[in-house]
mmCIF file of C-alpha atoms in Angstrom:
data_model
loop_
_atom_site.group_PDB
_atom_site.id
_atom_site.type_symbol
_atom_site.label_atom_id
_atom_site.label_comp_id
_atom_site.label_asym_id
_atom_site.label_seq_id
_atom_site.Cartn_x
_atom_site.Cartn_y
_atom_site.Cartn_z
ATOM 1 C CA MET U 1 -15.900 -12.269 -6.051
ATOM 2 C CA GLU U 2 -19.380 -10.820 -5.678
ATOM 3 C CA PHE U 3 -18.750 -9.626 -2.131
ATOM 4 C CA LEU U 4 -15.936 -7.404 -3.410
ATOM 5 C CA ASP U 5 -18.189 -5.888 -6.068
ATOM 6 C CA ARG U 6 -20.759 -5.058 -3.387
ATOM 7 C CA TYR U 7 -18.265 -3.249 -1.185
ATOM 8 C CA GLN U 8 -16.740 -1.436 -4.163
ATOM 9 C CA GLN U 9 -20.199 -0.192 -5.109
ATOM 10 C CA ILE U 10 -20.773 1.128 -1.584
ATOM 11 C CA VAL U 11 -17.440 2.953 -1.642
ATOM 12 C CA ALA U 12 -18.003 4.332 -5.149
ATOM 13 C CA GLU U 13 -21.426 5.704 -4.214
ATOM 14 C CA ALA U 14 -20.003 7.319 -1.067
ATOM 15 C CA ILE U 15 -17.165 8.944 -3.026
ATOM 16 C CA THR U 16 -19.697 10.368 -5.487
ATOM 17 C CA LYS U 17 -21.833 11.640 -2.601
ATOM 18 C CA TYR U 18 -18.878 13.364 -0.941
ATOM 19 C CA THR U 19 -17.238 14.796 -4.070
ATOM 20 C CA PHE U 20 -15.500 18.036 -3.132
ATOM 21 C CA LYS U 21 -17.393 21.129 -4.237
ATOM 22 C CA ASP U 22 -15.328 23.563 -2.170
ATOM 23 C CA LYS U 23 -13.345 26.507 -3.516
ATOM 24 C CA PRO U 24 -10.774 27.246 -4.797
ATOM 25 C CA ALA U 25 -11.208 24.734 -7.593
ATOM 26 C CA GLU U 26 -7.444 24.762 -8.182
ATOM 27 C CA LEU U 27 -7.066 22.985 -4.826
ATOM 28 C CA TYR U 28 -10.083 20.682 -4.816
ATOM 29 C CA ASP U 29 -10.250 19.613 -8.467
ATOM 30 C CA PRO U 30 -6.918 17.742 -8.206
ATOM 31 C CA MET U 31 -8.222 16.065 -5.031
ATOM 32 C CA ASN U 32 -11.310 14.882 -6.913
ATOM 33 C CA TYR U 33 -9.085 13.874 -9.828
ATOM 34 C CA ILE U 34 -7.055 11.308 -7.896
ATOM 35 C CA ILE U 35 -10.021 10.014 -5.880
ATOM 36 C CA SER U 36 -12.097 9.533 -9.033
ATOM 37 C CA HIS U 37 -9.462 7.303 -10.635
ATOM 38 C CA GLY U 38 -10.679 4.513 -8.445
ATOM 39 C CA GLY U 39 -8.034 1.873 -8.363
ATOM 40 C CA LYS U 40 -9.052 -1.139 -6.313
ATOM 41 C CA ARG U 41 -10.080 0.955 -3.278
ATOM 42 C CA LEU U 42 -8.948 -1.919 -1.121
ATOM 43 C CA ARG U 43 -8.398 -0.120 2.148
ATOM 44 C CA PRO U 44 -11.892 1.358 2.535
ATOM 45 C CA ILE U 45 -13.222 -2.057 1.572
ATOM 46 C CA MET U 46 -11.150 -3.539 4.408
ATOM 47 C CA VAL U 47 -12.859 -1.182 6.869
ATOM 48 C CA LEU U 48 -16.293 -2.296 5.657
ATOM 49 C CA MET U 49 -15.368 -5.987 5.607
ATOM 50 C CA ALA U 50 -14.115 -5.944 9.199
ATOM 51 C CA CYS U 51 -17.172 -4.027 10.374
ATOM 52 C CA ASP U 52 -19.381 -6.637 8.687
ATOM 53 C CA LEU U 53 -17.352 -9.531 10.103
ATOM 54 C CA PHE U 54 -18.058 -8.450 13.670
ATOM 55 C CA GLY U 55 -21.703 -7.592 13.089
ATOM 56 C CA GLY U 56 -21.379 -3.810 12.967
ATOM 57 C CA ASP U 57 -23.550 -1.219 11.210
ATOM 58 C CA LEU U 58 -21.990 -0.455 7.827
ATOM 59 C CA ARG U 59 -23.600 2.977 7.794
ATOM 60 C CA GLN U 60 -21.342 3.971 10.699
ATOM 61 C CA ALA U 61 -18.270 2.687 8.863
ATOM 62 C CA ILE U 62 -18.735 4.365 5.480
ATOM 63 C CA LYS U 63 -17.269 7.784 6.330
ATOM 64 C CA PRO U 64 -14.300 6.310 8.261
ATOM 65 C CA ALA U 65 -13.740 4.043 5.248
ATOM 66 C CA LEU U 66 -13.576 7.124 3.037
ATOM 67 C CA ALA U 67 -11.177 8.693 5.537
ATOM 68 C CA ILE U 68 -8.821 5.778 4.910
ATOM 69 C CA GLU U 69 -9.202 6.173 1.137
ATOM 70 C CA PHE U 70 -8.558 9.928 1.274
ATOM 71 C CA PHE U 71 -5.531 9.411 3.490
ATOM 72 C CA HIS U 72 -4.176 6.691 1.203
ATOM 73 C CA ASN U 73 -4.480 8.975 -1.827
ATOM 74 C CA PHE U 74 -2.783 11.801 0.074
ATOM 75 C CA THR U 75 0.207 9.496 0.544
ATOM 76 C CA LEU U 76 0.176 8.564 -3.151
ATOM 77 C CA ILE U 77 0.257 12.216 -4.257
ATOM 78 C CA HIS U 78 3.260 12.964 -2.068
ATOM 79 C CA ASP U 79 4.927 9.646 -2.910
ATOM 80 C CA ASP U 80 4.648 10.462 -6.635
ATOM 81 C CA ILE U 81 6.262 13.854 -6.025
ATOM 82 C CA MET U 82 9.164 12.272 -4.137
ATOM 83 C CA ASP U 83 9.621 9.606 -6.809
ATOM 84 C CA GLU U 84 9.080 12.069 -9.693
ATOM 85 C CA ALA U 85 6.579 9.540 -11.016
ATOM 86 C CA PRO U 86 4.810 10.498 -14.265
ATOM 87 C CA LEU U 87 1.950 7.989 -13.966
ATOM 88 C CA ARG U 88 -0.438 6.699 -11.331
ATOM 89 C CA ARG U 89 -3.100 4.145 -12.354
ATOM 90 C CA ASN U 90 -2.135 4.810 -15.983
ATOM 91 C CA LYS U 91 -3.040 8.512 -15.592
ATOM 92 C CA PRO U 92 -0.729 11.529 -15.331
ATOM 93 C CA THR U 93 0.180 12.288 -11.725
ATOM 94 C CA ILE U 94 -1.115 15.473 -10.104
ATOM 95 C CA HIS U 95 2.257 17.211 -9.873
ATOM 96 C CA THR U 96 2.836 16.418 -13.572
ATOM 97 C CA LEU U 97 -0.415 18.164 -14.488
ATOM 98 C CA HIS U 98 -0.515 20.981 -11.940
ATOM 99 C CA GLY U 99 2.979 21.360 -10.514
ATOM 100 C CA ILE U 100 4.588 20.372 -7.236
ATOM 101 C CA ASN U 101 3.006 23.155 -5.165
ATOM 102 C CA VAL U 102 -0.535 22.083 -6.040
ATOM 103 C CA GLY U 103 0.449 18.455 -5.461
ATOM 104 C CA ILE U 104 1.641 19.228 -1.939
ATOM 105 C CA LEU U 105 -1.423 21.322 -1.088
ATOM 106 C CA SER U 106 -3.984 18.907 -2.518
ATOM 107 C CA GLY U 107 -2.330 16.049 -0.658
ATOM 108 C CA ASP U 108 -2.475 18.022 2.584
ATOM 109 C CA GLY U 109 -6.113 18.823 1.905
ATOM 110 C CA LEU U 110 -6.994 15.161 1.500
ATOM 111 C CA MET U 111 -5.308 14.297 4.791
ATOM 112 C CA LEU U 112 -7.226 16.988 6.693
ATOM 113 C CA LYS U 113 -10.531 16.050 5.061
ATOM 114 C CA ALA U 114 -9.838 12.466 6.151
ATOM 115 C CA TYR U 115 -9.750 13.492 9.814
ATOM 116 C CA LYS U 116 -13.129 15.203 9.495
ATOM 117 C CA PHE U 117 -14.696 11.932 8.349
ATOM 118 C CA PHE U 118 -14.319 10.406 11.801
ATOM 119 C CA GLU U 119 -16.349 13.144 13.485
ATOM 120 C CA ASP U 120 -19.691 11.280 13.523
ATOM 121 C CA LEU U 121 -18.377 8.391 15.631
ATOM 122 C CA GLU U 122 -19.322 8.098 19.297
ATOM 123 C CA PRO U 123 -16.657 9.660 21.562
ATOM 124 C CA GLU U 124 -15.096 6.415 22.800
ATOM 125 C CA ILE U 125 -14.886 4.864 19.327
ATOM 126 C CA PHE U 126 -13.785 8.191 17.841
ATOM 127 C CA LYS U 127 -10.882 8.430 20.280
ATOM 128 C CA ALA U 128 -9.741 4.854 19.579
ATOM 129 C CA CYS U 129 -9.973 5.252 15.799
ATOM 130 C CA ILE U 130 -8.172 8.595 15.748
ATOM 131 C CA ARG U 131 -5.391 7.166 17.931
ATOM 132 C CA ILE U 132 -4.893 4.300 15.483
ATOM 133 C CA PHE U 133 -5.226 6.551 12.439
ATOM 134 C CA THR U 134 -2.669 9.091 13.687
ATOM 135 C CA HIS U 135 -0.184 6.428 14.801
ATOM 136 C CA THR U 136 -0.537 4.746 11.420
ATOM 137 C CA GLY U 137 0.208 8.034 9.662
ATOM 138 C CA LEU U 138 3.368 8.542 11.698
ATOM 139 C CA LEU U 139 4.568 4.998 11.012
ATOM 140 C CA LEU U 140 3.914 5.519 7.325
ATOM 141 C CA CYS U 141 6.085 8.653 7.371
ATOM 142 C CA GLU U 142 8.820 6.681 9.140
ATOM 143 C CA GLY U 143 8.557 3.943 6.521
ATOM 144 C CA GLN U 144 8.809 6.483 3.720
ATOM 145 C CA GLN U 145 11.915 8.009 5.299
ATOM 146 C CA TYR U 146 13.520 4.573 5.643
ATOM 147 C CA ASP U 147 12.735 3.990 1.967
ATOM 148 C CA ILE U 148 14.475 7.264 1.068
ATOM 149 C CA ASN U 149 17.428 6.414 3.320
ATOM 150 C CA PHE U 150 17.861 3.051 1.611
ATOM 151 C CA GLU U 151 18.609 4.745 -1.724
ATOM 152 C CA THR U 152 22.000 5.850 -0.378
ATOM 153 C CA GLN U 153 22.452 3.376 2.497
ATOM 154 C CA GLU U 154 24.823 0.586 1.533
ATOM 155 C CA ASP U 155 24.084 -2.020 4.207
ATOM 156 C CA VAL U 156 20.304 -2.478 3.962
ATOM 157 C CA THR U 157 19.297 -5.801 5.540
ATOM 158 C CA TYR U 158 16.277 -8.015 5.036
ATOM 159 C CA ASP U 159 14.974 -6.969 8.482
ATOM 160 C CA ASP U 160 15.411 -3.298 7.530
ATOM 161 C CA TYR U 161 13.358 -3.895 4.405
ATOM 162 C CA ILE U 162 10.563 -5.742 6.236
ATOM 163 C CA ARG U 163 10.340 -2.952 8.811
ATOM 164 C CA MET U 164 10.165 -0.367 6.039
ATOM 165 C CA ILE U 165 7.364 -2.063 4.093
ATOM 166 C CA THR U 166 5.494 -2.904 7.305
ATOM 167 C CA TYR U 167 5.417 0.788 8.180
ATOM 168 C CA LYS U 168 4.917 2.057 4.640
ATOM 169 C CA THR U 169 2.278 -0.432 3.484
ATOM 170 C CA GLY U 170 1.430 -3.137 6.017
ATOM 171 C CA VAL U 171 0.132 -0.975 8.852
ATOM 172 C CA LEU U 172 -2.378 0.901 6.668
ATOM 173 C CA SER U 173 -4.066 -2.353 5.652
ATOM 174 C CA ALA U 174 -3.836 -3.575 9.245
ATOM 175 C CA SER U 175 -5.334 -0.388 10.661
ATOM 176 C CA SER U 176 -8.121 -0.381 8.072
ATOM 177 C CA PHE U 177 -9.264 -3.769 9.342
ATOM 178 C CA GLU U 178 -8.809 -2.758 12.982
ATOM 179 C CA ILE U 179 -10.808 0.463 12.603
ATOM 180 C CA GLY U 180 -13.664 -1.467 10.999
ATOM 181 C CA ALA U 181 -13.530 -3.971 13.859
ATOM 182 C CA LEU U 182 -13.594 -1.220 16.496
ATOM 183 C CA ILE U 183 -16.579 0.484 14.879
ATOM 184 C CA ALA U 184 -18.366 -2.893 15.201
ATOM 185 C CA ARG U 185 -17.202 -3.058 18.845
ATOM 186 C CA ALA U 186 -15.116 -6.189 18.435
ATOM 187 C CA ASN U 187 -13.156 -7.237 21.513
ATOM 188 C CA PHE U 188 -9.477 -6.315 21.859
ATOM 189 C CA LYS U 189 -8.178 -9.798 21.049
ATOM 190 C CA ASP U 190 -10.172 -10.107 17.831
ATOM 191 C CA ALA U 191 -9.357 -6.540 16.760
ATOM 192 C CA LYS U 192 -5.637 -7.273 17.136
ATOM 193 C CA ALA U 193 -5.984 -10.570 15.271
ATOM 194 C CA ILE U 194 -7.602 -8.865 12.282
ATOM 195 C CA PHE U 195 -4.923 -6.138 12.533
ATOM 196 C CA ASN U 196 -2.160 -8.762 12.264
ATOM 197 C CA PHE U 197 -3.963 -10.485 9.411
ATOM 198 C CA GLY U 198 -3.993 -7.162 7.573
ATOM 199 C CA LYS U 199 -0.370 -6.423 8.407
ATOM 200 C CA HIS U 200 0.951 -9.625 6.868
ATOM 201 C CA ILE U 201 -1.325 -9.373 3.845
ATOM 202 C CA GLY U 202 -0.048 -5.808 3.442
ATOM 203 C CA ILE U 203 3.565 -6.973 3.622
ATOM 204 C CA ALA U 204 2.850 -9.637 1.017
ATOM 205 C CA PHE U 205 1.059 -7.039 -1.129
ATOM 206 C CA GLN U 206 4.128 -4.757 -1.106
ATOM 207 C CA ILE U 207 6.455 -7.624 -1.993
ATOM 208 C CA MET U 208 4.104 -8.356 -4.890
ATOM 209 C CA ASP U 209 4.292 -4.663 -5.860
ATOM 210 C CA ASP U 210 8.093 -4.913 -5.939
ATOM 211 C CA TYR U 211 7.811 -8.070 -8.024
ATOM 212 C CA LEU U 212 5.366 -6.529 -10.516
ATOM 213 C CA ASP U 213 7.571 -3.449 -10.951
ATOM 214 C CA VAL U 214 10.020 -5.657 -12.843
ATOM 215 C CA PHE U 215 8.178 -8.859 -13.744
ATOM 216 C CA GLY U 216 4.591 -7.651 -14.156
ATOM 217 C CA ASP U 217 2.537 -6.753 -17.222
ATOM 218 C CA GLN U 218 3.281 -3.037 -17.409
ATOM 219 C CA ALA U 219 0.163 -2.267 -19.457
ATOM 220 C CA GLN U 220 -1.886 -3.504 -16.490
ATOM 221 C CA PHE U 221 0.446 -2.350 -13.723
ATOM 222 C CA GLY U 222 0.010 1.317 -14.623
ATOM 223 C CA LYS U 223 3.487 2.481 -13.620
ATOM 224 C CA LYS U 224 6.804 3.028 -15.348
ATOM 225 C CA HIS U 225 8.520 -0.302 -15.978
ATOM 226 C CA ALA U 226 11.364 -0.960 -13.519
ATOM 227 C CA GLY U 227 10.809 2.386 -11.816
ATOM 228 C CA ASP U 228 12.327 0.969 -8.634
ATOM 229 C CA ILE U 229 15.548 0.185 -10.487
ATOM 230 C CA TYR U 230 15.750 3.693 -11.941
ATOM 231 C CA GLU U 231 15.170 5.143 -8.444
ATOM 232 C CA ASN U 232 17.739 2.825 -6.767
ATOM 233 C CA LYS U 233 15.029 1.370 -4.529
ATOM 234 C CA LYS U 234 16.494 -1.419 -2.435
ATOM 235 C CA THR U 235 13.478 -3.679 -2.782
ATOM 236 C CA ILE U 236 13.236 -7.348 -1.910
ATOM 237 C CA LEU U 237 14.367 -8.151 -5.462
ATOM 238 C CA TYR U 238 17.594 -6.208 -4.963
ATOM 239 C CA LEU U 239 18.253 -7.744 -1.537
ATOM 240 C CA LEU U 240 17.645 -11.286 -2.773
ATOM 241 C CA ALA U 241 19.821 -10.654 -5.808
ATOM 242 C CA ARG U 242 22.710 -9.404 -3.663
ATOM 243 C CA GLU U 243 22.372 -12.426 -1.392
ATOM 244 C CA HIS U 244 22.599 -14.896 -4.259
ATOM 245 C CA ALA U 245 24.805 -12.987 -6.717
ATOM 246 C CA THR U 246 28.404 -13.712 -7.565
ATOM 247 C CA GLU U 247 31.073 -11.236 -6.443
ATOM 248 C CA GLU U 248 31.209 -9.823 -9.960
ATOM 249 C CA GLU U 249 27.424 -9.401 -10.054
ATOM 250 C CA ARG U 250 27.425 -7.661 -6.664
ATOM 251 C CA LYS U 251 29.970 -5.194 -7.994
ATOM 252 C CA GLU U 252 27.746 -4.565 -11.015
ATOM 253 C CA LEU U 253 24.731 -3.986 -8.742
ATOM 254 C CA ASP U 254 26.818 -1.565 -6.643
ATOM 255 C CA HIS U 255 27.818 0.245 -9.827
ATOM 256 C CA TRP U 256 24.261 0.714 -11.087
ATOM 257 C CA TYR U 257 22.748 1.506 -7.688
ATOM 258 C CA GLY U 258 25.470 4.055 -7.023
ATOM 259 C CA LYS U 259 23.982 6.470 -9.562
ATOM 260 C CA LYS U 260 20.561 7.717 -10.609
ATOM 261 C CA THR U 261 20.245 7.482 -14.345
ATOM 262 C CA ASP U 262 17.629 6.791 -17.016
ATOM 263 C CA ASN U 263 20.190 4.733 -18.926
ATOM 264 C CA ILE U 264 18.322 1.702 -20.271
ATOM 265 C CA ASP U 265 21.523 -0.315 -19.882
ATOM 266 C CA LYS U 266 21.038 -0.018 -16.124
ATOM 267 C CA VAL U 267 17.651 -1.736 -16.321
ATOM 268 C CA TYR U 268 18.949 -4.429 -18.663
ATOM 269 C CA GLY U 269 21.982 -5.080 -16.475
ATOM 270 C CA VAL U 270 20.049 -5.263 -13.210
ATOM 271 C CA GLU U 271 17.221 -7.342 -14.677
ATOM 272 C CA LYS U 272 19.742 -9.823 -16.038
ATOM 273 C CA ILE U 273 21.123 -10.352 -12.533
ATOM 274 C CA PHE U 274 17.598 -10.585 -11.089
ATOM 275 C CA ARG U 275 16.707 -13.321 -13.562
ATOM 276 C CA ARG U 276 19.917 -15.293 -13.097
ATOM 277 C CA THR U 277 19.515 -15.309 -9.321
ATOM 278 C CA LYS U 278 15.828 -16.274 -9.700
ATOM 279 C CA VAL U 279 14.631 -13.522 -7.386
ATOM 280 C CA ASP U 280 11.182 -13.721 -8.990
ATOM 281 C CA GLU U 281 10.663 -17.238 -7.646
ATOM 282 C CA LYS U 282 12.104 -16.344 -4.241
ATOM 283 C CA ALA U 283 9.891 -13.260 -3.928
ATOM 284 C CA LEU U 284 6.770 -15.266 -4.771
ATOM 285 C CA ARG U 285 7.658 -17.764 -2.031
ATOM 286 C CA LEU U 286 7.974 -14.915 0.491
ATOM 287 C CA ILE U 287 4.568 -13.619 -0.573
ATOM 288 C CA GLU U 288 3.052 -17.017 0.140
ATOM 289 C CA THR U 289 4.814 -17.191 3.524
ATOM 290 C CA HIS U 290 3.299 -13.904 4.694
ATOM 291 C CA ASN U 291 -0.078 -14.911 3.315
ATOM 292 C CA GLU U 292 0.082 -18.058 5.451
ATOM 293 C CA ILE U 293 1.035 -16.043 8.556
ATOM 294 C CA GLY U 294 -1.873 -13.703 7.907
ATOM 295 C CA GLN U 295 -4.270 -16.631 7.508
ATOM 296 C CA SER U 296 -3.085 -18.043 10.842
ATOM 297 C CA TYR U 297 -4.216 -14.835 12.594
ATOM 298 C CA LEU U 298 -7.542 -14.983 10.792
ATOM 299 C CA ALA U 299 -8.020 -18.530 12.083
ATOM 300 C CA LYS U 300 -7.710 -17.282 15.687
ATOM 301 C CA ILE U 301 -10.865 -15.164 15.436
ATOM 302 C CA ASN U 302 -13.777 -16.951 17.072
ATOM 303 C CA ILE U 303 -16.326 -16.403 14.319
ATOM 304 C CA PRO U 304 -17.919 -18.980 11.961
ATOM 305 C CA GLU U 305 -15.628 -19.951 9.097
ATOM 306 C CA ASP U 306 -18.124 -18.983 6.414
ATOM 307 C CA LYS U 307 -17.966 -15.350 7.616
ATOM 308 C CA LYS U 308 -14.160 -15.408 7.413
ATOM 309 C CA LYS U 309 -14.051 -16.948 3.938
ATOM 310 C CA PRO U 310 -14.154 -13.585 2.069
ATOM 311 C CA PHE U 311 -10.971 -12.491 3.893
ATOM 312 C CA ALA U 312 -9.063 -15.536 2.691
ATOM 313 C CA GLU U 313 -10.455 -14.985 -0.808
ATOM 314 C CA LEU U 314 -9.423 -11.324 -0.739
ATOM 315 C CA ALA U 315 -5.880 -12.232 0.292
ATOM 316 C CA ASN U 316 -5.559 -14.848 -2.439
ATOM 317 C CA TYR U 317 -6.964 -12.409 -5.000
ATOM 318 C CA LEU U 318 -4.522 -9.637 -4.027
ATOM 319 C CA LEU U 319 -1.500 -11.893 -4.063
ATOM 320 C CA ARG U 320 -2.196 -13.403 -7.447
ATOM 321 C CA ARG U 321 -2.844 -10.124 -9.241
ATOM 322 C CA GLU U 322 -1.112 -8.836 -12.352
ATOM 323 C CA SER U 323 -1.566 -5.136 -11.630
#
């Protein structure tokens, strides 16, 4: 997808331009470390794509796009601390290299730097973008807390799970598109349509993340295999397995998810139940369902289809990935 390469190049050049040179280096070097790892940089690309879709000036969207990327990486640093994750994008996590205190501070620094990157916007657009950005951050914190609660909560429902991943993942993609649309001065109806497109693609993306944690190519995925099982994460795979398991299998799931352990038997036991209940197939069907809902919102935007084509291509690319 050439259009994706073009946006990635714009983001990469902007990140190089705004590399942190502040002191103390012990704070800013870890911030540069995680930003420089790249990843797909999807969320800043979403800002640029939406700005382009509605005929905006990309130059006005570049710094807000970086704000989204900085904020996203702030959440990853803190998420890795909470999960005690050793790897991120196949690289050692910041707290593994520098300790938890530096991880917390560098994450906070990225969040505050993100806010500064909205400062060049005109007052009306600035106010709208900051409102969305701040609300998104609060929802993300709520989603993270729900995720933590689920580790010890016995009666997690499908609706609970969807709310959690909507807050934790879906709204950041949604808001990235909406901020790009607002910078281009899209009307309210279209801005909300692109927001809902992003929300459902984000939900599908997180379900795919849950799927890849167990069924993906770990060399490409860049995270510890079955980390969600070790951490007792009640992902869509767990919920689907419980729904379709036998009584004996549910008792086994309760046994393993009642303790945190690195025992490899736990992974083998849970994976065996996942495979027997065919949760991989069921999860992939849910991914497609949310993709279709997202596409239906995209279709509502009154813009020529050829301009919307990259959004459909992006969604299909994200939901057929192996990492």
